[in-house]
Amino acid sequence: MTDAEAFIRANTTIARDPFVPEIALHLATEITPIWQATEAWLERANIAPPFWAFAWPGGKFFARHVLDHPGMVRGKHVLDFAAGCGIAAVAAAMAGARADAAEIDPMADAAIALNARLNGVAVNVPGDVVGTDAGWDVIMAGDVCYEAPMTRHILPWLRGLARRGATVLVADPGRAYLPKDGMVALATCAIATTRELEDSTERVVTLYRLEA
């Protein structure tokens, strides 16, 4: 077991979100203890905040949607971009996809690997993929427009993937920097959240297809 995996196991519990009970995940039960533990780890290992320790609304929407509509990913090469805990990638693998889960945080990579093993599926963790193209058929980007620099960094790349024929999907819970143009709304769903992470107890997530 790596140091990262040991840290994750020590600071999370195995839980199932009621919205996607089919998937077990290593999750933090409270935000403050895991954040404090990660800050202590940060001083030694340069680790980012523990966004990987929670199932965020966009990822949960994708996981539920994929499990309910497995035909959208079965037999396809799927990328869960900015994957966090990897819930969407795990769901895609469970539905029969060849699943990649991309994160730039090595702790997130370790958490995704643990969560994939926990659910008995294979998920590839390729690291930073922005600017690359591994021939993905479907790209799932959950809750990625929370900062202007992030949106500016990824949007041209995602549009390029859409231009060459990939299906690029964005699940957004009302973040401020969602682009206005070239977004086709496909579905919406209300998802319960916690005030520890959000400013309300519910977020309405909209699934968009990004056009070239």
PDB file of C-alpha atoms in Angstrom:
ATOM      1  CA  MET A   1       0.000   0.000   0.000  1.00  0.00           C
ATOM      2  CA  THR A   2       1.347   3.442  -0.911  1.00  0.00           C
ATOM      3  CA  ASP A   3       1.525   6.336   1.544  1.00  0.00           C
ATOM      4  CA  ALA A   4      -1.279   8.071  -0.364  1.00  0.00           C
ATOM      5  CA  GLU A   5      -3.528   5.005  -0.156  1.00  0.00           C
ATOM      6  CA  ALA A   6      -2.776   4.639   3.567  1.00  0.00           C
ATOM      7  CA  PHE A   7      -3.674   8.296   4.133  1.00  0.00           C
ATOM      8  CA  ILE A   8      -6.951   7.913   2.240  1.00  0.00           C
ATOM      9  CA  ARG A   9      -7.913   4.765   4.116  1.00  0.00           C
ATOM     10  CA  ALA A  10      -7.113   6.409   7.472  1.00  0.00           C
ATOM     11  CA  ASN A  11      -9.118   9.566   6.810  1.00  0.00           C
ATOM     12  CA  THR A  12     -12.202   8.274   4.992  1.00  0.00           C
ATOM     13  CA  THR A  13     -14.898   5.682   5.430  1.00  0.00           C
ATOM     14  CA  ILE A  14     -16.490   3.417   2.840  1.00  0.00           C
ATOM     15  CA  ALA A  15     -19.895   4.862   2.005  1.00  0.00           C
ATOM     16  CA  ARG A  16     -22.600   4.801  -0.646  1.00  0.00           C
ATOM     17  CA  ASP A  17     -24.302   8.010  -1.683  1.00  0.00           C
ATOM     18  CA  PRO A  18     -28.106   7.579  -1.671  1.00  0.00           C
ATOM     19  CA  PHE A  19     -28.273   9.019  -5.192  1.00  0.00           C
ATOM     20  CA  VAL A  20     -25.955   6.298  -6.548  1.00  0.00           C
ATOM     21  CA  PRO A  21     -26.161   3.426  -4.040  1.00  0.00           C
ATOM     22  CA  GLU A  22     -24.671   0.938  -6.511  1.00  0.00           C
ATOM     23  CA  ILE A  23     -21.202   2.462  -6.005  1.00  0.00           C
ATOM     24  CA  ALA A  24     -19.110   2.292  -2.831  1.00  0.00           C
ATOM     25  CA  LEU A  25     -16.510   5.022  -2.301  1.00  0.00           C
ATOM     26  CA  HIS A  26     -13.828   6.071   0.157  1.00  0.00           C
ATOM     27  CA  LEU A  27     -15.392   9.350   1.351  1.00  0.00           C
ATOM     28  CA  ALA A  28     -14.867  11.842   4.151  1.00  0.00           C
ATOM     29  CA  THR A  29     -17.757  12.049   6.593  1.00  0.00           C
ATOM     30  CA  GLU A  30     -16.981  15.676   7.475  1.00  0.00           C
ATOM     31  CA  ILE A  31     -15.072  18.354   5.638  1.00  0.00           C
ATOM     32  CA  THR A  32     -13.123  19.948   8.518  1.00  0.00           C
ATOM     33  CA  PRO A  33     -11.183  16.879   9.772  1.00  0.00           C
ATOM     34  CA  ILE A  34     -10.144  15.753   6.292  1.00  0.00           C
ATOM     35  CA  TRP A  35      -9.159  19.313   5.340  1.00  0.00           C
ATOM     36  CA  GLN A  36      -7.057  19.688   8.483  1.00  0.00           C
ATOM     37  CA  ALA A  37      -5.443  16.285   7.960  1.00  0.00           C
ATOM     38  CA  THR A  38      -4.631  17.205   4.375  1.00  0.00           C
ATOM     39  CA  GLU A  39      -3.144  20.543   5.418  1.00  0.00           C
ATOM     40  CA  ALA A  40      -0.785  18.689   7.752  1.00  0.00           C
ATOM     41  CA  TRP A  41       0.090  16.290   4.921  1.00  0.00           C
ATOM     42  CA  LEU A  42       0.519  19.279   2.598  1.00  0.00           C
ATOM     43  CA  GLU A  43       3.441  20.576   4.634  1.00  0.00           C
ATOM     44  CA  ARG A  44       5.303  17.314   3.980  1.00  0.00           C
ATOM     45  CA  ALA A  45       4.152  16.178   0.563  1.00  0.00           C
ATOM     46  CA  ASN A  46       2.749  19.209  -1.342  1.00  0.00           C
ATOM     47  CA  ILE A  47      -0.727  17.686  -1.573  1.00  0.00           C
ATOM     48  CA  ALA A  48      -3.714  19.648  -2.881  1.00  0.00           C
ATOM     49  CA  PRO A  49      -7.008  20.110  -0.946  1.00  0.00           C
ATOM     50  CA  PRO A  50      -9.057  16.901  -0.658  1.00  0.00           C
ATOM     51  CA  PHE A  51     -11.645  17.444  -3.381  1.00  0.00           C
ATOM     52  CA  TRP A  52     -11.267  13.702  -4.062  1.00  0.00           C
ATOM     53  CA  ALA A  53     -12.845  12.883  -0.677  1.00  0.00           C
ATOM     54  CA  PHE A  54     -16.359  13.935  -1.693  1.00  0.00           C
ATOM     55  CA  ALA A  55     -18.859  12.973  -4.394  1.00  0.00           C
ATOM     56  CA  TRP A  56     -19.696  16.278  -6.077  1.00  0.00           C
ATOM     57  CA  PRO A  57     -23.052  16.949  -7.799  1.00  0.00           C
ATOM     58  CA  GLY A  58     -21.719  16.797 -11.370  1.00  0.00           C
ATOM     59  CA  GLY A  59     -20.017  13.459 -10.819  1.00  0.00           C
ATOM     60  CA  LYS A  60     -23.064  12.009  -9.108  1.00  0.00           C
ATOM     61  CA  PHE A  61     -25.278  13.115 -11.991  1.00  0.00           C
ATOM     62  CA  PHE A  62     -22.995  11.415 -14.515  1.00  0.00           C
ATOM     63  CA  ALA A  63     -22.799   8.213 -12.466  1.00  0.00           C
ATOM     64  CA  ARG A  64     -26.579   7.971 -12.142  1.00  0.00           C
ATOM     65  CA  HIS A  65     -27.129   8.829 -15.803  1.00  0.00           C
ATOM     66  CA  VAL A  66     -24.594   6.269 -17.025  1.00  0.00           C
ATOM     67  CA  LEU A  67     -25.954   3.481 -14.839  1.00  0.00           C
ATOM     68  CA  ASP A  68     -29.496   4.263 -15.978  1.00  0.00           C
ATOM     69  CA  HIS A  69     -28.453   4.531 -19.667  1.00  0.00           C
ATOM     70  CA  PRO A  70     -25.522   2.104 -20.048  1.00  0.00           C
ATOM     71  CA  GLY A  71     -25.830   2.082 -23.824  1.00  0.00           C
ATOM     72  CA  MET A  72     -24.327   5.570 -23.979  1.00  0.00           C
ATOM     73  CA  VAL A  73     -20.935   4.193 -22.877  1.00  0.00           C
ATOM     74  CA  ARG A  74     -20.950   0.406 -23.308  1.00  0.00           C
ATOM     75  CA  GLY A  75     -18.040  -0.687 -25.473  1.00  0.00           C
ATOM     76  CA  LYS A  76     -16.732   2.882 -25.757  1.00  0.00           C
ATOM     77  CA  HIS A  77     -13.593   4.659 -24.564  1.00  0.00           C
ATOM     78  CA  VAL A  78     -14.789   7.130 -21.928  1.00  0.00           C
ATOM     79  CA  LEU A  79     -12.939   9.919 -20.129  1.00  0.00           C
ATOM     80  CA  ASP A  80     -14.081  11.188 -16.736  1.00  0.00           C
ATOM     81  CA  PHE A  81     -12.327  14.575 -16.749  1.00  0.00           C
ATOM     82  CA  ALA A  82     -11.485  16.331 -13.459  1.00  0.00           C
ATOM     83  CA  ALA A  83     -12.755  13.119 -11.938  1.00  0.00           C
ATOM     84  CA  GLY A  84     -12.403  13.843  -8.208  1.00  0.00           C
ATOM     85  CA  CYS A  85     -13.260  10.594  -6.442  1.00  0.00           C
ATOM     86  CA  GLY A  86     -13.859   8.924  -9.812  1.00  0.00           C
ATOM     87  CA  ILE A  87     -17.535   8.108  -9.299  1.00  0.00           C
ATOM     88  CA  ALA A  88     -18.426   8.760 -12.959  1.00  0.00           C
ATOM     89  CA  ALA A  89     -15.520   6.663 -14.251  1.00  0.00           C
ATOM     90  CA  VAL A  90     -16.451   3.791 -11.933  1.00  0.00           C
ATOM     91  CA  ALA A  91     -20.035   3.954 -13.196  1.00  0.00           C
ATOM     92  CA  ALA A  92     -18.848   3.954 -16.801  1.00  0.00           C
ATOM     93  CA  ALA A  93     -16.672   0.902 -16.163  1.00  0.00           C
ATOM     94  CA  MET A  94     -19.590  -0.841 -14.455  1.00  0.00           C
ATOM     95  CA  ALA A  95     -21.669  -0.092 -17.568  1.00  0.00           C
ATOM     96  CA  GLY A  96     -19.127  -1.748 -19.848  1.00  0.00           C
ATOM     97  CA  ALA A  97     -16.914   1.146 -20.925  1.00  0.00           C
ATOM     98  CA  ARG A  98     -13.145   1.359 -21.146  1.00  0.00           C
ATOM     99  CA  ALA A  99     -12.825   4.103 -18.552  1.00  0.00           C
ATOM    100  CA  ASP A 100     -10.157   6.736 -17.935  1.00  0.00           C
ATOM    101  CA  ALA A 101     -10.300   9.131 -14.976  1.00  0.00           C
ATOM    102  CA  ALA A 102      -8.122  12.234 -15.325  1.00  0.00           C
ATOM    103  CA  GLU A 103      -6.872  14.269 -12.374  1.00  0.00           C
ATOM    104  CA  ILE A 104      -3.761  16.369 -11.784  1.00  0.00           C
ATOM    105  CA  ASP A 105      -3.680  15.604  -8.037  1.00  0.00           C
ATOM    106  CA  PRO A 106      -1.777  12.397  -7.157  1.00  0.00           C
ATOM    107  CA  MET A 107      -3.976  11.922  -4.087  1.00  0.00           C
ATOM    108  CA  ALA A 108      -7.038  11.958  -6.340  1.00  0.00           C
ATOM    109  CA  ASP A 109      -5.338   9.401  -8.570  1.00  0.00           C
ATOM    110  CA  ALA A 110      -4.804   7.155  -5.553  1.00  0.00           C
ATOM    111  CA  ALA A 111      -8.411   7.624  -4.408  1.00  0.00           C
ATOM    112  CA  ILE A 112      -9.743   6.777  -7.875  1.00  0.00           C
ATOM    113  CA  ALA A 113      -7.641   3.615  -7.972  1.00  0.00           C
ATOM    114  CA  LEU A 114      -8.900   2.581  -4.528  1.00  0.00           C
ATOM    115  CA  ASN A 115     -12.513   3.287  -5.485  1.00  0.00           C
ATOM    116  CA  ALA A 116     -12.209   1.321  -8.705  1.00  0.00           C
ATOM    117  CA  ARG A 117     -10.803  -1.700  -6.860  1.00  0.00           C
ATOM    118  CA  LEU A 118     -13.493  -1.344  -4.208  1.00  0.00           C
ATOM    119  CA  ASN A 119     -16.133  -1.773  -6.922  1.00  0.00           C
ATOM    120  CA  GLY A 120     -14.319  -4.501  -8.821  1.00  0.00           C
ATOM    121  CA  VAL A 121     -13.725  -2.523 -12.010  1.00  0.00           C
ATOM    122  CA  ALA A 122     -10.714  -1.306 -13.967  1.00  0.00           C
ATOM    123  CA  VAL A 123     -10.194   2.449 -14.360  1.00  0.00           C
ATOM    124  CA  ASN A 124      -7.096   3.900 -16.012  1.00  0.00           C
ATOM    125  CA  VAL A 125      -5.640   7.027 -14.353  1.00  0.00           C
ATOM    126  CA  PRO A 126      -3.653   8.931 -17.013  1.00  0.00           C
ATOM    127  CA  GLY A 127      -2.959  12.151 -15.081  1.00  0.00           C
ATOM    128  CA  ASP A 128      -3.121  15.537 -16.806  1.00  0.00           C
ATOM    129  CA  VAL A 129      -4.743  15.054 -20.214  1.00  0.00           C
ATOM    130  CA  VAL A 130      -5.557  18.637 -21.245  1.00  0.00           C
ATOM    131  CA  GLY A 131      -4.284  19.193 -24.769  1.00  0.00           C
ATOM    132  CA  THR A 132      -4.115  15.492 -25.580  1.00  0.00           C
ATOM    133  CA  ASP A 133      -6.444  13.119 -27.395  1.00  0.00           C
ATOM    134  CA  ALA A 134      -6.474   9.396 -26.633  1.00  0.00           C
ATOM    135  CA  GLY A 135      -9.354   8.806 -29.022  1.00  0.00           C
ATOM    136  CA  TRP A 136     -12.084   9.027 -26.397  1.00  0.00           C
ATOM    137  CA  ASP A 137     -15.596   8.466 -27.672  1.00  0.00           C
ATOM    138  CA  VAL A 138     -17.286  10.168 -24.723  1.00  0.00           C
ATOM    139  CA  ILE A 139     -15.882  12.833 -22.396  1.00  0.00           C
ATOM    140  CA  MET A 140     -17.710  13.515 -19.139  1.00  0.00           C
ATOM    141  CA  ALA A 141     -16.744  16.800 -17.476  1.00  0.00           C
ATOM    142  CA  GLY A 142     -18.534  17.201 -14.171  1.00  0.00           C
ATOM    143  CA  ASP A 143     -18.599  20.523 -12.342  1.00  0.00           C
ATOM    144  CA  VAL A 144     -15.550  21.964 -14.114  1.00  0.00           C
ATOM    145  CA  CYS A 145     -16.590  25.616 -14.600  1.00  0.00           C
ATOM    146  CA  TYR A 146     -16.087  26.836 -11.045  1.00  0.00           C
ATOM    147  CA  GLU A 147     -13.223  29.228 -11.850  1.00  0.00           C
ATOM    148  CA  ALA A 148     -12.561  31.473 -14.836  1.00  0.00           C
ATOM    149  CA  PRO A 149      -8.934  30.314 -15.350  1.00  0.00           C
ATOM    150  CA  MET A 150     -10.020  26.665 -15.286  1.00  0.00           C
ATOM    151  CA  THR A 151     -12.745  27.295 -17.871  1.00  0.00           C
ATOM    152  CA  ARG A 152     -10.368  29.232 -20.153  1.00  0.00           C
ATOM    153  CA  HIS A 153      -7.779  26.458 -19.838  1.00  0.00           C
ATOM    154  CA  ILE A 154     -10.014  23.528 -20.762  1.00  0.00           C
ATOM    155  CA  LEU A 155     -12.700  24.908 -23.075  1.00  0.00           C
ATOM    156  CA  PRO A 156     -10.670  25.146 -26.324  1.00  0.00           C
ATOM    157  CA  TRP A 157      -9.405  21.589 -25.785  1.00  0.00           C
ATOM    158  CA  LEU A 158     -12.904  20.233 -25.118  1.00  0.00           C
ATOM    159  CA  ARG A 159     -14.293  22.021 -28.177  1.00  0.00           C
ATOM    160  CA  GLY A 160     -11.493  20.513 -30.253  1.00  0.00           C
ATOM    161  CA  LEU A 161     -12.489  17.031 -29.110  1.00  0.00           C
ATOM    162  CA  ALA A 162     -16.086  17.796 -30.051  1.00  0.00           C
ATOM    163  CA  ARG A 163     -14.960  18.981 -33.511  1.00  0.00           C
ATOM    164  CA  ARG A 164     -13.287  15.684 -34.270  1.00  0.00           C
ATOM    165  CA  GLY A 165     -16.464  13.802 -33.329  1.00  0.00           C
ATOM    166  CA  ALA A 166     -16.265  12.986 -29.621  1.00  0.00           C
ATOM    167  CA  THR A 167     -19.380  13.390 -27.508  1.00  0.00           C
ATOM    168  CA  VAL A 168     -18.412  15.997 -24.902  1.00  0.00           C
ATOM    169  CA  LEU A 169     -20.834  16.226 -21.981  1.00  0.00           C
ATOM    170  CA  VAL A 170     -20.778  18.756 -19.151  1.00  0.00           C
ATOM    171  CA  ALA A 171     -22.761  18.268 -15.935  1.00  0.00           C
ATOM    172  CA  ASP A 172     -23.005  21.662 -14.271  1.00  0.00           C
ATOM    173  CA  PRO A 173     -24.718  22.547 -10.962  1.00  0.00           C
ATOM    174  CA  GLY A 174     -25.004  26.257 -11.693  1.00  0.00           C
ATOM    175  CA  ARG A 175     -21.379  27.368 -11.500  1.00  0.00           C
ATOM    176  CA  ALA A 176     -20.620  30.965 -12.428  1.00  0.00           C
ATOM    177  CA  TYR A 177     -18.234  30.360 -15.308  1.00  0.00           C
ATOM    178  CA  LEU A 178     -20.220  27.948 -17.439  1.00  0.00           C
ATOM    179  CA  PRO A 179     -19.891  29.180 -21.051  1.00  0.00           C
ATOM    180  CA  LYS A 180     -23.080  30.500 -22.604  1.00  0.00           C
ATOM    181  CA  ASP A 181     -22.422  29.551 -26.203  1.00  0.00           C
ATOM    182  CA  GLY A 182     -22.365  26.110 -27.750  1.00  0.00           C
ATOM    183  CA  MET A 183     -24.010  24.352 -24.819  1.00  0.00           C
ATOM    184  CA  VAL A 184     -27.079  22.256 -25.595  1.00  0.00           C
ATOM    185  CA  ALA A 185     -29.107  21.308 -22.507  1.00  0.00           C
ATOM    186  CA  LEU A 186     -30.143  17.656 -22.499  1.00  0.00           C
ATOM    187  CA  ALA A 187     -31.503  16.935 -18.997  1.00  0.00           C
ATOM    188  CA  THR A 188     -31.751  18.315 -15.471  1.00  0.00           C
ATOM    189  CA  CYS A 189     -31.892  16.724 -12.035  1.00  0.00           C
ATOM    190  CA  ALA A 190     -32.015  17.998  -8.446  1.00  0.00           C
ATOM    191  CA  ILE A 191     -29.277  16.450  -6.298  1.00  0.00           C
ATOM    192  CA  ALA A 192     -28.994  16.695  -2.526  1.00  0.00           C
ATOM    193  CA  THR A 193     -25.836  18.378  -1.210  1.00  0.00           C
ATOM    194  CA  THR A 194     -24.445  19.434   2.135  1.00  0.00           C
ATOM    195  CA  ARG A 195     -23.937  22.983   3.367  1.00  0.00           C
ATOM    196  CA  GLU A 196     -20.398  22.002   4.308  1.00  0.00           C
ATOM    197  CA  LEU A 197     -19.623  21.931   0.589  1.00  0.00           C
ATOM    198  CA  GLU A 198     -22.303  24.077  -1.033  1.00  0.00           C
ATOM    199  CA  ASP A 199     -24.431  27.121  -0.202  1.00  0.00           C
ATOM    200  CA  SER A 200     -27.633  25.063  -0.238  1.00  0.00           C
ATOM    201  CA  THR A 201     -28.898  21.583   0.537  1.00  0.00           C
ATOM    202  CA  GLU A 202     -29.759  20.922  -3.110  1.00  0.00           C
ATOM    203  CA  ARG A 203     -28.252  21.676  -6.490  1.00  0.00           C
ATOM    204  CA  VAL A 204     -30.052  21.470  -9.813  1.00  0.00           C
ATOM    205  CA  VAL A 205     -27.564  19.875 -12.203  1.00  0.00           C
ATOM    206  CA  THR A 206     -27.975  20.341 -15.944  1.00  0.00           C
ATOM    207  CA  LEU A 207     -26.445  17.972 -18.459  1.00  0.00           C
ATOM    208  CA  TYR A 208     -25.136  19.773 -21.544  1.00  0.00           C
ATOM    209  CA  ARG A 209     -23.615  18.597 -24.804  1.00  0.00           C
ATOM    210  CA  LEU A 210     -20.749  20.850 -25.820  1.00  0.00           C
ATOM    211  CA  GLU A 211     -20.793  21.743 -29.498  1.00  0.00           C
ATOM    212  CA  ALA A 212     -17.740  22.527 -31.593  1.00  0.00           C
TER     213      ALA A 212
END
